[in-house]
mmCIF file of C-alpha atoms in Angstrom:
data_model
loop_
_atom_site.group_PDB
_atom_site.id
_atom_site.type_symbol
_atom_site.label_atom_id
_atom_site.label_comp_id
_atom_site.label_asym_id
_atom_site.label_seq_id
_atom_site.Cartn_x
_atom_site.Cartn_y
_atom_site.Cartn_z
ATOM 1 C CA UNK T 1 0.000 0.000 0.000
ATOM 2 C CA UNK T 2 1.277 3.523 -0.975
ATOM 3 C CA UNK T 3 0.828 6.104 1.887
ATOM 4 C CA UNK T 4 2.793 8.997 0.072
ATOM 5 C CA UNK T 5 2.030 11.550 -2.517
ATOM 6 C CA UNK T 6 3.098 10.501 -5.570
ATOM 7 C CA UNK T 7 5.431 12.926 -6.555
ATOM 8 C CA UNK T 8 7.813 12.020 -3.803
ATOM 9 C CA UNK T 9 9.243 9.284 -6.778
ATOM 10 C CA UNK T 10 9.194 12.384 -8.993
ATOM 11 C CA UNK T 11 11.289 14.467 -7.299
ATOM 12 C CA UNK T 12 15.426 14.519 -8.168
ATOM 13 C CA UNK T 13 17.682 12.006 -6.453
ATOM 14 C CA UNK T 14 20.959 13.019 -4.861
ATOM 15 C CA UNK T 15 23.466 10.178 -5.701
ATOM 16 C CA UNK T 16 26.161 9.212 -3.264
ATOM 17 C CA UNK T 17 29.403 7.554 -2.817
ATOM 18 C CA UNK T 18 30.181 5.920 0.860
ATOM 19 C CA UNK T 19 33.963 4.499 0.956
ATOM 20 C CA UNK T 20 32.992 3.724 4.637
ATOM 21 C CA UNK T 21 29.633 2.065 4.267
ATOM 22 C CA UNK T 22 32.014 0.009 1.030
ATOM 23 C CA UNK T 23 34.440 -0.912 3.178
ATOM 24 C CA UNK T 24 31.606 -2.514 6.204
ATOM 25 C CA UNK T 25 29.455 -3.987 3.530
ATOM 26 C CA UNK T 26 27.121 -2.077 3.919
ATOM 27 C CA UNK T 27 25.778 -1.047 0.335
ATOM 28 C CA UNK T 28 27.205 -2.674 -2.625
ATOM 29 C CA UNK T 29 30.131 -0.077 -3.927
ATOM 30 C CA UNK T 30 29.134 2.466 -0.703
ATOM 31 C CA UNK T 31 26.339 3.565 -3.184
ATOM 32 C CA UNK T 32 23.820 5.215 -1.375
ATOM 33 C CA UNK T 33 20.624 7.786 -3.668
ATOM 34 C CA UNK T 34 18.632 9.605 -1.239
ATOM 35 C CA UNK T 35 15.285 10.277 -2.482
ATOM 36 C CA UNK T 36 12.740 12.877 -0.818
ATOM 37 C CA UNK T 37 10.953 10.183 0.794
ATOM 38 C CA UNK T 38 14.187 9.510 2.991
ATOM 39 C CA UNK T 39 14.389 13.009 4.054
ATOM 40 C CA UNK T 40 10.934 12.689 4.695
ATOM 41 C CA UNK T 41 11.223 9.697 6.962
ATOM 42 C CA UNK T 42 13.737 10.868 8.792
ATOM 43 C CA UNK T 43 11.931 14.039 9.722
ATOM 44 C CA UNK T 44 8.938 12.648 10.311
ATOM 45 C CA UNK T 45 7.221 15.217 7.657
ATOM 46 C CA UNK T 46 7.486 16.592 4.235
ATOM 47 C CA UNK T 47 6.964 20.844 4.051
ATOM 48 C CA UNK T 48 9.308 23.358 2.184
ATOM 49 C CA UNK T 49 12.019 23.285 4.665
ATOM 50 C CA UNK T 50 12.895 19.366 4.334
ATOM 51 C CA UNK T 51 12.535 19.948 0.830
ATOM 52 C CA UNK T 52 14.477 23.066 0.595
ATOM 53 C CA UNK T 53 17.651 21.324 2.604
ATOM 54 C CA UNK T 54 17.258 18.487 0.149
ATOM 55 C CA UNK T 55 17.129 20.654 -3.105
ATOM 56 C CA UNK T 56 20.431 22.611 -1.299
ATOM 57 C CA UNK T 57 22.359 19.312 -0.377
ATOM 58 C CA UNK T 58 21.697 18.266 -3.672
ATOM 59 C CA UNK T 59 22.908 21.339 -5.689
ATOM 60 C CA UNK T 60 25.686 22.170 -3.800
ATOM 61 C CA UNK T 61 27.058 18.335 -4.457
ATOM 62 C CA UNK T 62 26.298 18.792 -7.885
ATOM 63 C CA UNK T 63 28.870 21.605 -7.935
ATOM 64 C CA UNK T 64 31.601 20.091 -5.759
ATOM 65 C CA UNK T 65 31.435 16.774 -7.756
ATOM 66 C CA UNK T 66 30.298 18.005 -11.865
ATOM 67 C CA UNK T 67 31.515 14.579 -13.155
ATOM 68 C CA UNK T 68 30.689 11.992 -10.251
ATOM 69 C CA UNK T 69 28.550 10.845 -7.294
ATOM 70 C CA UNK T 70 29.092 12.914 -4.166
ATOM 71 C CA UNK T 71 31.605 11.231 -1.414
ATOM 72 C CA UNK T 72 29.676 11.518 1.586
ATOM 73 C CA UNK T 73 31.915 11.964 4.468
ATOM 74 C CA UNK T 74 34.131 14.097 2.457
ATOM 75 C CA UNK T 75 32.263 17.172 3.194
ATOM 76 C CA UNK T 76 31.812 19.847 5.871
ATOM 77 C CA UNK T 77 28.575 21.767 6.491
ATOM 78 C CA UNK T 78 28.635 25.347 7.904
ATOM 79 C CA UNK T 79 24.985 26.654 9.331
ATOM 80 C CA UNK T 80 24.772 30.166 9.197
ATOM 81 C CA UNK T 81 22.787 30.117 12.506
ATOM 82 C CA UNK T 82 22.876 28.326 16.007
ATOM 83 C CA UNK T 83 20.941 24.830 15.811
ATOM 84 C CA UNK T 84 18.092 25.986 17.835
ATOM 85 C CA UNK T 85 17.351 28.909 15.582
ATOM 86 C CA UNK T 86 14.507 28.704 13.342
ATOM 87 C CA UNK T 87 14.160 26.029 11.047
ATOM 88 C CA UNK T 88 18.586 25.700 11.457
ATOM 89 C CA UNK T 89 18.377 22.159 13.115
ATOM 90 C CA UNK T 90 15.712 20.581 11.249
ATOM 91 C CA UNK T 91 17.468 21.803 7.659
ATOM 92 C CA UNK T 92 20.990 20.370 9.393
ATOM 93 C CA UNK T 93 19.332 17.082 10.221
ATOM 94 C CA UNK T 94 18.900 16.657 6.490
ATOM 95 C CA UNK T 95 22.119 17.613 5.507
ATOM 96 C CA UNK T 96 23.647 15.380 7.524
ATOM 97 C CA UNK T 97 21.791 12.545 5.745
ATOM 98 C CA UNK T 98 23.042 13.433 2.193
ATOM 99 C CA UNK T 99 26.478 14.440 3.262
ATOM 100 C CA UNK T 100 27.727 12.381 6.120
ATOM 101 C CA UNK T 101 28.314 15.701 8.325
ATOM 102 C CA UNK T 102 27.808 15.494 11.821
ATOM 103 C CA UNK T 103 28.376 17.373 14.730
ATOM 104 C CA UNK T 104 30.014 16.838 18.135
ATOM 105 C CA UNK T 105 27.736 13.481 18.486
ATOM 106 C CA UNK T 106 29.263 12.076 15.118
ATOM 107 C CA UNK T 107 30.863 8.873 14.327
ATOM 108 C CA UNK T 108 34.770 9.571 15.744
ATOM 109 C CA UNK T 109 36.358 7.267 12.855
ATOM 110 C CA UNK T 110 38.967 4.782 12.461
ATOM 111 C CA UNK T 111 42.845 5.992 13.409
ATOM 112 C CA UNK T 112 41.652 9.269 11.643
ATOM 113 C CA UNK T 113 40.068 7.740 8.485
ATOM 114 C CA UNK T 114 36.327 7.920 8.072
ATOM 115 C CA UNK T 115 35.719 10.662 10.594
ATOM 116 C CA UNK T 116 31.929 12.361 10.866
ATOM 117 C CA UNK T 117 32.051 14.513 13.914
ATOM 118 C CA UNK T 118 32.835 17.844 13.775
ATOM 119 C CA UNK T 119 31.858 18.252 10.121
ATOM 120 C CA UNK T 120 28.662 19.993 10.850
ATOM 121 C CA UNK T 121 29.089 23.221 12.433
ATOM 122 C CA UNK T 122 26.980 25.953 13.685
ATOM 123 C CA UNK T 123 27.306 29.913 13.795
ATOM 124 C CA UNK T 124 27.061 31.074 17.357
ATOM 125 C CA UNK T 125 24.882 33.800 16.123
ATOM 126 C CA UNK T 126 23.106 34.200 12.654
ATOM 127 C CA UNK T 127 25.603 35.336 10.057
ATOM 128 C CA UNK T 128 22.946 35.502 7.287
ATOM 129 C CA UNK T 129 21.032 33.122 5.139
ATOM 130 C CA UNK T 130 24.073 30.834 3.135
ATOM 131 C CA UNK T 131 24.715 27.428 4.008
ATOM 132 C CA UNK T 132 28.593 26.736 3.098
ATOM 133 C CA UNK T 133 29.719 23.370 1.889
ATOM 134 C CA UNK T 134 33.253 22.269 1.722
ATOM 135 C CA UNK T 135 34.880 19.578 -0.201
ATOM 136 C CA UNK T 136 38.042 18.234 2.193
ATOM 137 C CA UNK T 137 40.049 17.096 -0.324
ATOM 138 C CA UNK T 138 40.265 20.620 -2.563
ATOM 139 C CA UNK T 139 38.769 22.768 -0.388
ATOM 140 C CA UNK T 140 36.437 23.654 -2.750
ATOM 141 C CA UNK T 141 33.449 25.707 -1.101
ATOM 142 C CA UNK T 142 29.846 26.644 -2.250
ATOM 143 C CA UNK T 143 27.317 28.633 -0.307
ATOM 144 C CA UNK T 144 23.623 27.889 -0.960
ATOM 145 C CA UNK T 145 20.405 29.858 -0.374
ATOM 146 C CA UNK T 146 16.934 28.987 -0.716
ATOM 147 C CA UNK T 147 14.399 31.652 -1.272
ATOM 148 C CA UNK T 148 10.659 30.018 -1.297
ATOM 149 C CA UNK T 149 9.078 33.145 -2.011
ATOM 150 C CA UNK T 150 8.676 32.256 -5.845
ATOM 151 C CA UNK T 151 6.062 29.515 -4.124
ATOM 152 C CA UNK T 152 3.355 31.246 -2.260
ATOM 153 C CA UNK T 153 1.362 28.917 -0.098
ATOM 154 C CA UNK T 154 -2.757 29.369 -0.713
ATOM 155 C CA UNK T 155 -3.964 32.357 0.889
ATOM 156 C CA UNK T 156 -6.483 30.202 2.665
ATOM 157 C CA UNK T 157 -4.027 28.084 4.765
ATOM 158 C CA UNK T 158 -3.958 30.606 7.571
ATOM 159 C CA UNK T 159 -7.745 30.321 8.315
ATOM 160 C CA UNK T 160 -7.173 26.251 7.727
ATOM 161 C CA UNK T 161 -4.588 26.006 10.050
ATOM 162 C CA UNK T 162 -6.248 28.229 12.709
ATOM 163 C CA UNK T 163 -9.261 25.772 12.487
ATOM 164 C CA UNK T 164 -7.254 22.737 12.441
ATOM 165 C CA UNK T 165 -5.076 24.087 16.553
ATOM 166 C CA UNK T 166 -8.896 24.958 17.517
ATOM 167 C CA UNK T 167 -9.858 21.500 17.181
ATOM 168 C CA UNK T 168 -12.824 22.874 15.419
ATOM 169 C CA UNK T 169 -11.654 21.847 11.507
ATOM 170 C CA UNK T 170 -13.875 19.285 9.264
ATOM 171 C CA UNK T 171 -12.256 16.732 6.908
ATOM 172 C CA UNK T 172 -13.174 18.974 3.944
ATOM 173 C CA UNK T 173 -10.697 21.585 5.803
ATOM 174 C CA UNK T 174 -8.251 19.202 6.865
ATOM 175 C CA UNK T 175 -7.937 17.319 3.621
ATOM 176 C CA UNK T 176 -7.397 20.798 2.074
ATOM 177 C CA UNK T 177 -5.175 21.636 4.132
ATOM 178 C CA UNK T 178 -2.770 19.020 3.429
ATOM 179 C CA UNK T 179 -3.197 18.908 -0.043
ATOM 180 C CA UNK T 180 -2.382 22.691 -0.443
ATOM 181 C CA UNK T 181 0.233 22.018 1.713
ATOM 182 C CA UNK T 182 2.361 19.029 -0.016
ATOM 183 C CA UNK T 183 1.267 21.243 -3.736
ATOM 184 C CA UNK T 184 3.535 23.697 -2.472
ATOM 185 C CA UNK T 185 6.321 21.565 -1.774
ATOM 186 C CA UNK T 186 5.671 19.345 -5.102
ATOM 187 C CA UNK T 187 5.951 22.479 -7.133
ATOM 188 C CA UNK T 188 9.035 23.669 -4.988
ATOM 189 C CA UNK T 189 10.596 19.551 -5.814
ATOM 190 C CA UNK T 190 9.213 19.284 -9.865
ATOM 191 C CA UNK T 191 9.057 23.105 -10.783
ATOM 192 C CA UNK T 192 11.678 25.081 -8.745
ATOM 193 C CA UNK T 193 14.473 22.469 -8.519
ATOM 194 C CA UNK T 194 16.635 24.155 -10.623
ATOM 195 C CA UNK T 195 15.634 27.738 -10.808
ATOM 196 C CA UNK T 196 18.831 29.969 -9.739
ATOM 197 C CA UNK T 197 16.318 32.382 -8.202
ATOM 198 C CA UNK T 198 15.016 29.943 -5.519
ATOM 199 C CA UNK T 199 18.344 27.532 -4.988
ATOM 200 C CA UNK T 200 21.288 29.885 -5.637
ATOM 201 C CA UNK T 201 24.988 28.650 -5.047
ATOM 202 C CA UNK T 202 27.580 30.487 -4.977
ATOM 203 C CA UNK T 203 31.253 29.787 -5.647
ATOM 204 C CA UNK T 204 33.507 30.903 -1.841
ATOM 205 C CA UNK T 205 37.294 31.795 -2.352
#
């Protein structure tokens, strides 16, 4: 039984190479593509944000590696904000998925090889809006943005959403709730994907 829209299948893949998870065994050539539906599960929910860190993991890999599939673990994520700010942690937690970052609870590595932790890293206070990605080995660096504004949500998802906290919503306001809210997001995965004006990277000296 299918339980998901249908455009999660629809949406791009981000295509990844593991040496680590090669070397345990633990997918044939350490060849791991993330679909939405895996940043979905591991959120717990699908709205512009999980799809916006997706779309920004996946074009900032596309410009560190033009010719091949990403090497996760062989990149470092900057946040431009403290985890707890805003949508910061939730955005991270998806990053960390495509790109093998993590912070100070990551995996500490083998005598230095294969090292996670301390490859995601916070601002201490916002610095602005660009999440910075680094490739170890060259030190090549992109910042990404995402700008969402291209994708208005329905005006009537305020008075929706106000019915649905006061307990007082029907299923002909709840169902249209959720379907206005996953057509934003399938426009922002099908439409927007690749539209420099929503997901803009920028080359960093």
């Amino acid at each position: 039984m299918v339980n998901f829209p249908d455009f999660y299948e629809q949406a791009p893949v981000v295509r990844t190479h593991d040496p680590f998870a090669a070397m345990l065994g633990a997918a044939q050539d350490g060849r791991f593509d993330y679909h939405y539906l895996d940043a979905v599960r591991l959120a717990g929910h699908s709205c512009p944000t999980v799809a916006g860190a997706f779309l920004i993991g996946r074009a900032a890999l596309a410009v560190l590696y033009p010719d091949e599939p990403a090497e996760r673990g062989n990149i470092a994520v900057h946040m431009p904000a403290p985890e707890d700010d805003g949508v910061t942690g939730v955005m991270a937690q998806v990053l960390t998925l495509l790109t093998g970052a993590a912070a100070g609870n990551g995996f500490h590595g083998i005598r230095g090889r294969h090292r996670r932790k301390g490859l995601l890293s916070f601002a201490s206070q916002r610095e602005g809006e660009a999440i910075v990605f680094t490739r170890l080995d060259t030190n090549a660096s992109v910042a990404v943005t995402l700008d969402v504004s291209l994708i208005p949500a329905d005006p009537a998802q305020g008075e929706r959403l106000m019915a649905i906290l006061q307990d007082c919503a029907d299923v002909v306001q709840q169902t249209a709730f959720a379907d206005a809210w996953q057509e934003r997001v399938r426009r922002l995965l099908l439409e927007f994907a690749d539209d420099p004006r929503v997901i803009c990277v920028t080359s960093v000296n």
